[in-house]
XYZ file of C-alpha atoms in Angstrom:
521
model
C 0.026 -0.063 0.061
C 2.983 2.580 0.804
C 4.217 1.915 -2.788
C 0.822 2.760 -4.243
C 0.912 6.199 -2.615
C 1.429 9.480 -4.728
C 4.558 10.658 -3.059
C 5.922 7.191 -3.568
C 5.116 6.927 -7.133
C 6.541 10.411 -7.853
C 9.902 9.427 -6.059
C 10.281 6.235 -8.383
C 9.458 8.367 -11.472
C 12.214 10.943 -10.435
C 14.629 8.150 -9.762
C 13.742 6.770 -13.518
C 14.032 10.164 -15.028
C 17.521 10.475 -13.467
C 18.658 7.297 -14.395
C 17.888 7.936 -18.145
C 19.561 11.541 -17.936
C 22.683 9.509 -16.672
C 22.190 7.119 -19.593
C 22.579 9.801 -22.154
C 25.946 10.519 -20.745
C 27.067 7.170 -21.860
C 26.453 5.733 -18.458
C 23.769 4.298 -15.889
C 23.435 3.626 -12.238
C 23.174 -0.050 -10.958
C 19.889 -1.125 -9.565
C 20.993 -0.206 -6.241
C 21.414 3.482 -7.040
C 25.231 3.586 -6.372
C 27.128 5.546 -8.844
C 30.100 3.670 -10.235
C 33.412 4.323 -9.005
C 34.518 6.697 -11.947
C 34.797 10.546 -12.151
C 31.615 12.242 -13.346
C 31.961 13.480 -16.917
C 28.699 15.421 -17.007
C 27.862 18.572 -15.256
C 24.794 17.640 -12.792
C 21.560 19.381 -14.049
C 20.414 22.468 -12.179
C 23.610 23.032 -10.407
C 25.414 26.278 -11.194
C 28.977 26.124 -12.376
C 31.459 26.290 -9.359
C 33.600 29.462 -8.754
C 36.737 28.659 -6.969
C 38.853 31.287 -4.818
C 41.995 32.185 -6.482
C 44.984 31.822 -4.023
C 46.442 34.978 -3.230
C 49.780 36.164 -3.505
C 52.544 34.736 -1.390
C 53.484 38.202 -0.447
C 50.351 38.358 1.728
C 51.648 35.746 4.100
C 55.103 36.931 4.604
C 56.335 38.871 7.586
C 56.984 42.540 6.706
C 59.677 44.599 8.550
C 60.386 48.449 8.722
C 63.170 50.115 10.295
C 62.692 53.511 12.016
C 64.957 56.405 11.961
C 65.899 55.809 15.707
C 66.769 52.114 15.144
C 63.418 50.527 16.263
C 62.074 47.792 14.079
C 58.468 47.302 13.418
C 57.233 43.746 12.214
C 53.962 42.366 11.134
C 52.160 39.222 9.982
C 48.597 39.329 8.473
C 46.145 36.830 10.081
C 42.483 36.751 9.884
C 40.398 37.583 12.763
C 39.036 40.364 14.789
C 41.741 40.128 17.577
C 45.303 41.013 17.413
C 48.555 40.575 19.534
C 50.966 43.343 19.446
C 54.085 43.673 21.625
C 57.367 45.148 22.507
C 60.250 42.641 22.365
C 63.763 43.990 24.071
C 66.934 42.618 23.767
C 67.449 42.534 27.562
C 67.505 39.683 30.027
C 69.519 38.072 32.895
C 72.386 37.354 30.358
C 73.198 40.924 30.451
C 73.479 41.392 34.415
C 77.224 40.701 34.623
C 77.859 44.418 35.784
C 74.844 44.655 37.867
C 73.062 43.226 40.884
C 71.579 39.927 39.392
C 67.952 39.636 39.333
C 67.115 42.996 37.669
C 65.184 41.364 34.896
C 63.278 39.263 37.350
C 62.207 42.466 38.868
C 61.195 44.077 35.538
C 59.244 41.293 34.818
C 57.145 41.672 37.784
C 56.715 45.406 37.755
C 55.579 45.495 34.079
C 52.095 47.100 33.605
C 52.275 49.025 36.960
C 51.634 52.905 37.120
C 53.355 54.869 34.155
C 53.316 58.700 33.261
C 49.761 58.261 31.783
C 48.157 55.578 33.937
C 48.047 56.020 37.653
C 47.730 52.345 38.457
C 47.565 48.781 37.272
C 44.039 48.756 37.700
C 43.663 51.597 35.234
C 45.800 49.909 32.505
C 43.410 46.697 33.020
C 40.362 48.956 32.392
C 41.500 50.512 29.715
C 42.519 47.412 27.982
C 39.274 46.111 29.060
C 37.458 48.609 26.662
C 39.020 46.508 23.737
C 38.531 43.108 25.275
C 42.358 43.036 25.959
C 44.680 41.035 28.326
C 48.537 42.001 28.717
C 51.547 39.694 29.758
C 55.314 40.389 30.376
C 57.738 37.488 30.356
C 61.582 37.745 30.900
C 64.013 34.976 29.687
C 67.729 34.682 29.607
C 68.093 36.993 26.718
C 64.792 38.734 26.008
C 62.103 40.715 27.881
C 58.593 40.856 26.040
C 55.661 43.053 26.832
C 52.629 41.863 24.857
C 48.943 42.771 24.471
C 46.101 40.677 22.933
C 43.259 43.005 22.140
C 40.507 43.837 19.363
C 42.443 45.029 16.237
C 40.361 48.400 16.383
C 42.047 49.557 19.406
C 45.555 49.502 18.126
C 46.162 52.842 18.644
C 45.502 52.441 22.227
C 47.413 49.446 22.719
C 50.777 50.757 20.916
C 50.304 53.912 23.191
C 50.234 51.611 26.178
C 52.914 49.480 25.289
C 55.167 52.776 24.707
C 54.185 54.106 28.049
C 54.732 50.610 30.069
C 58.243 50.143 28.686
C 59.645 53.863 28.397
C 57.618 55.831 31.168
C 57.114 53.433 34.128
C 56.708 55.420 37.467
C 58.526 52.644 39.579
C 57.164 53.917 42.970
C 58.407 52.972 46.150
C 55.312 50.986 47.167
C 55.318 49.050 43.893
C 59.054 48.156 44.243
C 58.310 47.081 48.009
C 55.196 44.715 46.428
C 57.271 43.392 44.079
C 60.242 42.305 46.523
C 57.538 40.483 48.347
C 56.208 38.815 45.242
C 59.793 37.667 44.423
C 60.630 36.141 47.871
C 57.045 34.247 47.594
C 58.016 32.989 44.284
C 61.586 31.826 45.401
C 60.078 30.045 48.362
C 57.385 28.377 46.150
C 60.285 27.427 43.596
C 62.144 25.189 46.234
C 59.083 23.709 47.639
C 57.429 22.670 44.092
C 57.486 19.011 43.312
C 58.341 19.311 39.850
C 62.235 20.785 40.117
C 62.453 21.239 36.410
C 62.780 25.286 36.589
C 65.349 24.864 39.337
C 67.264 22.119 37.444
C 67.242 24.397 34.427
C 68.701 27.132 36.363
C 71.457 24.712 37.705
C 72.324 23.241 34.308
C 72.767 26.678 32.755
C 74.966 27.598 35.823
C 77.184 24.577 35.313
C 77.503 24.804 31.610
C 78.309 28.613 31.529
C 79.967 29.120 34.820
C 79.592 32.964 35.673
C 79.007 34.363 32.260
C 76.034 35.546 30.133
C 73.255 32.633 29.858
C 74.620 30.917 32.841
C 73.786 33.893 35.189
C 70.626 33.481 37.444
C 67.457 34.067 35.957
C 65.787 34.410 39.431
C 66.734 37.128 41.627
C 68.623 36.077 44.495
C 66.943 36.607 48.241
C 69.897 38.703 49.284
C 69.546 41.000 46.338
C 65.772 41.697 46.986
C 66.527 44.727 49.036
C 69.549 46.135 47.051
C 67.431 46.746 43.993
C 65.714 50.181 43.853
C 64.459 52.832 41.404
C 68.316 54.280 40.866
C 69.738 50.541 40.136
C 66.634 49.941 37.598
C 67.202 53.055 35.693
C 70.770 52.613 35.355
C 70.106 49.226 33.904
C 67.084 50.528 31.686
C 69.412 53.488 30.429
C 71.829 51.021 28.831
C 69.280 48.136 27.661
C 65.941 49.908 26.720
C 67.093 51.638 23.770
C 65.372 51.860 20.396
C 67.941 49.800 18.444
C 67.561 46.730 20.902
C 63.518 46.913 20.542
C 61.175 45.331 18.117
C 57.429 46.210 17.705
C 55.757 43.161 16.647
C 51.998 42.563 15.671
C 49.994 39.916 14.194
C 46.326 40.337 12.772
C 46.908 43.995 11.897
C 47.830 45.999 8.649
C 51.683 46.852 8.630
C 51.023 50.431 7.502
C 48.870 51.171 10.481
C 51.502 49.513 12.958
C 54.327 51.589 11.631
C 52.219 54.839 11.954
C 51.495 53.915 15.562
C 54.882 53.259 16.059
C 56.217 56.410 14.667
C 53.431 58.486 16.781
C 54.467 56.762 20.065
C 57.920 55.370 19.926
C 59.768 57.875 17.643
C 61.258 60.728 19.627
C 60.251 59.902 22.976
C 62.300 60.531 25.849
C 62.153 57.705 28.530
C 61.939 58.520 32.318
C 65.388 57.722 32.826
C 66.511 60.241 30.179
C 68.012 59.867 26.600
C 71.602 59.726 27.454
C 73.683 57.374 25.318
C 74.022 53.789 26.659
C 77.293 53.480 27.878
C 77.891 49.982 29.816
C 76.320 47.479 27.260
C 77.648 43.927 27.918
C 78.257 42.487 24.445
C 80.244 39.430 25.846
C 79.667 36.015 23.776
C 78.715 33.138 25.865
C 81.870 30.942 26.993
C 80.800 27.130 27.550
C 82.868 25.868 30.363
C 81.057 22.540 31.549
C 80.987 21.413 35.166
C 78.646 20.349 37.806
C 76.307 22.092 40.267
C 75.186 19.778 43.100
C 72.376 20.617 45.634
C 72.134 18.051 48.458
C 68.230 18.280 49.377
C 65.869 16.156 51.415
C 63.126 15.463 49.006
C 61.075 13.141 51.090
C 58.457 15.699 52.121
C 57.946 17.315 48.952
C 54.409 16.386 48.248
C 52.220 15.160 51.323
C 48.815 13.564 51.243
C 46.979 10.363 50.331
C 49.175 9.680 47.470
C 52.592 11.295 47.994
C 55.263 11.542 45.279
C 58.289 8.951 46.398
C 61.402 10.570 47.259
C 63.509 10.931 44.064
C 66.804 12.181 43.017
C 67.103 14.214 39.654
C 69.815 14.391 37.433
C 70.421 16.839 34.259
C 73.107 15.998 32.049
C 73.958 18.445 28.921
C 76.379 19.210 26.177
C 76.792 22.110 24.191
C 74.914 22.121 20.845
C 74.571 25.108 18.738
C 73.245 28.666 18.238
C 70.033 28.968 16.484
C 71.453 31.173 14.068
C 73.642 28.235 12.956
C 72.670 25.553 10.155
C 73.148 22.704 12.315
C 70.345 23.859 14.581
C 67.694 22.143 12.646
C 69.499 18.658 12.991
C 69.724 19.355 16.564
C 65.905 20.076 17.035
C 65.238 16.754 15.006
C 67.746 15.093 17.333
C 65.864 16.497 20.475
C 62.505 15.229 18.983
C 64.010 11.860 18.209
C 65.218 11.463 22.028
C 61.809 12.783 23.240
C 60.676 10.773 26.563
C 58.819 12.395 29.482
C 57.143 11.297 32.652
C 56.978 7.371 33.382
C 53.029 8.118 33.504
C 52.292 10.096 30.583
C 55.329 9.700 28.122
C 53.895 6.510 26.328
C 50.509 8.038 25.642
C 49.000 8.447 22.059
C 51.232 11.059 20.293
C 53.048 11.815 23.479
C 56.336 10.148 22.174
C 55.406 6.474 22.521
C 58.214 5.685 19.734
C 60.988 8.187 21.032
C 64.286 6.697 22.157
C 64.191 7.818 25.868
C 60.530 6.012 26.070
C 61.607 2.927 24.233
C 64.980 2.246 25.575
C 64.866 3.727 28.782
C 61.344 4.170 30.666
C 59.866 1.146 28.753
C 62.743 -1.085 29.924
C 63.518 0.231 33.588
C 60.227 0.662 35.335
C 61.965 2.324 38.517
C 62.739 5.569 36.752
C 60.313 8.212 37.000
C 61.309 10.523 34.303
C 63.666 10.668 31.213
C 63.097 13.934 29.346
C 65.037 15.563 26.362
C 65.386 19.406 26.345
C 67.151 21.643 23.809
C 67.815 25.248 24.906
C 69.269 27.522 22.105
C 70.516 31.119 21.951
C 72.195 33.695 19.595
C 75.426 32.341 20.452
C 75.295 28.869 21.798
C 72.842 26.134 22.831
C 72.635 23.112 25.174
C 71.197 20.084 24.702
C 70.193 18.084 28.007
C 68.370 14.975 29.418
C 66.602 15.111 32.656
C 66.346 11.797 34.671
C 64.703 10.791 38.071
C 64.717 7.894 39.962
C 65.041 6.498 43.783
C 68.172 7.798 45.229
C 69.685 4.217 45.607
C 69.611 3.903 41.920
C 71.354 7.157 41.033
C 74.495 5.387 39.609
C 72.587 3.128 37.377
C 70.354 5.958 36.077
C 73.331 7.940 35.363
C 74.916 5.203 33.434
C 71.739 4.647 31.280
C 71.865 8.431 30.433
C 75.423 8.478 29.384
C 74.793 5.205 27.210
C 71.864 7.147 25.413
C 74.224 10.005 24.685
C 76.887 7.475 23.115
C 74.168 5.884 21.267
C 73.040 9.174 19.561
C 76.198 8.948 17.360
C 75.039 5.314 16.323
C 73.132 4.325 13.571
C 69.858 6.158 12.887
C 67.024 4.318 11.260
C 65.321 5.575 8.289
C 61.731 5.091 9.850
C 62.902 6.446 13.160
C 64.456 9.572 11.399
C 61.285 10.135 9.216
C 58.979 9.975 12.363
C 61.109 12.476 14.180
C 60.875 14.995 11.206
C 57.197 14.452 10.669
C 56.541 15.165 14.403
C 58.637 18.254 14.675
C 57.074 19.646 11.333
C 53.827 18.659 12.941
C 54.499 20.462 16.235
C 55.715 23.469 14.548
C 52.524 24.016 12.355
C 50.142 23.241 15.359
C 52.033 25.658 17.451
C 51.859 28.262 14.782
C 48.008 27.986 14.771
C 48.167 30.270 17.789
C 48.283 33.926 17.327
C 50.246 34.706 20.472
C 52.821 32.073 19.389
C 53.170 33.740 15.806
C 53.639 36.971 17.524
C 56.686 35.591 19.623
C 57.909 33.763 16.760
C 58.227 37.046 14.595
C 59.292 39.103 17.357
C 62.287 36.681 18.231
C 63.425 36.080 14.682
C 63.375 39.856 13.814
C 65.135 40.700 16.919
C 67.903 38.357 16.239
C 68.026 38.246 12.517
C 66.032 41.335 11.056
C 64.036 38.772 8.865
C 61.917 35.783 9.497
C 61.713 32.180 8.124
C 58.207 31.170 7.331
C 57.088 28.074 8.370
C 57.201 26.343 4.959
C 61.038 27.315 4.497
C 61.445 25.590 8.135
C 59.672 22.458 7.155
C 61.907 22.345 3.619
C 64.966 22.503 6.103
C 63.486 19.749 8.258
C 62.834 17.680 5.333
C 66.630 17.831 4.249
C 67.986 16.333 7.523
C 69.910 12.888 6.873
C 71.128 10.450 9.437
C 74.667 11.688 8.534
C 73.698 15.169 9.731
C 72.567 13.780 13.011
C 75.874 11.749 13.498
C 77.790 14.774 12.697
C 76.472 17.043 15.119
C 76.413 14.549 17.782
C 80.140 13.496 17.253
C 80.826 17.325 17.390
C 78.933 17.763 20.466
C 80.423 14.563 22.474
C 83.910 16.163 22.182
C 82.801 18.846 24.986
C 83.057 18.587 28.511
C 79.711 17.514 30.219
C 77.590 20.255 32.239
C 75.876 18.360 35.251
C 72.928 19.216 37.528
C 71.801 16.895 40.589
C 69.350 17.867 43.263
C 68.408 15.495 45.879
C 70.012 12.760 48.036
C 73.323 12.504 46.244
C 75.013 9.696 48.416
C 75.605 7.402 45.406
C 76.105 10.218 42.733
C 79.076 9.197 40.457
C 81.951 11.989 40.391
C 81.928 14.531 37.635
C 85.493 12.753 36.283
C 83.618 9.393 35.964
C 80.542 10.886 34.233
C 83.015 12.524 31.777
C 84.914 9.462 31.478
C 81.584 7.742 30.709
C 80.682 10.236 27.837
C 84.236 9.738 26.445
C 84.123 6.045 26.182
C 82.822 3.712 23.546
C 79.778 2.417 25.337
C 78.867 5.156 27.730
C 79.541 2.898 30.740
C 80.740 4.440 34.267
C 84.181 3.352 35.491
C 83.775 0.291 37.902
C 84.311 1.326 41.360
C 85.628 -1.008 44.118
C 85.320 -0.813 47.812
C 86.496 -2.631 50.676
C 83.570 -1.956 52.806
C 80.054 -1.889 51.760
């Protein structure tokens, strides 16, 4: 009865007409109505001709850079969207503090976006940004300090005015400096009590690798310096390092001409609050890799209390000098770091987290007692450091160190084609995924222009990654293994091998530590 109904008959009649129409084009559908597996040769009846969007010129996606008369560089990158990220990156950081009190950059990071010549307080700055849906942040690293704002692109004029005021006209009142001292003391206490010691170990490995020079200087303000740093000390530092030739105004998601106009309006011919005297005492020293060991004996038994406390662990980080990010070998080192991978014993083997990386397969997978084995690559304008961080029970420290030294030696061995291709694909994937985020693009644009005056685009970096061969990995590792190691150790270090023994293991063929014979156990 259903097939006798009017709608059903019309449907069947339509199918028949469609099959007859297909038949005129030289083919027909099967009884089931499924089209054959060949491309359509006839336009569909009643469907308008498709109009495809033309690909825009590549110049639209390139980073544009303009240098102003005072030396400040303006860099921009187009990106679709209502919001933009704009900021000032300054070639200043803890590596430049050799002639000053250590910790000035840490102070400046905490004091950022406080009261200025135009804005009476931090709240006033935040209310101004709120009108444009904006947020602000400041981050200080070893070689760069970055003031950034993400806001509606229509508020660009306000944002650049604010950034110029924050960087060049801060009030640095006594009350703000005192609040900063308290914040830094609290942060240092928290750093020493934290269950994850990675920030602390990173400081220690840099101090060991570059003893008392450039990137080896402490990124955090030592407690004894908090009371010594005042407005006069800060102004003395700012006079030398906050100069236009050391700055880049970078923006993502805005028109280049508009950003240049705002830069000319607010950053050209402006006299900073510390005066416009010439910089006299700029530290231009190049990083000197020394190698060495930094040990901190610490009771880690009560780091985390509660129903499921983290067991007492000893943390070791071993590093060797790699290369600067300006050198060609930087890409092979980045691939090597991805190939080593690793992570915590709980999360390292999850999907997409490095299940096939060497530190997971060779270390975490085979030695269940190891809680962590992770590779890190730190790279700067004049040097770099490739390290492996490992954690285990204090009684197994010696064995853990030997496993890590063996992995360093194995880096110089054969690299499988599948393993290499996987690491390259993973690196490209991570690069492209990170560059989906506007703040990440902003930082990439700013840092590259600050260091080189240009920017390598993602497709250029992907092409360089694709060219890496196993011979390149072997070459960079062989060169790296000729350097003295840098070692950082934290926790119960009773069974830690001597620095000389670790150095001997990294110079041997199999990475084994020299045997130790004891009369009494």
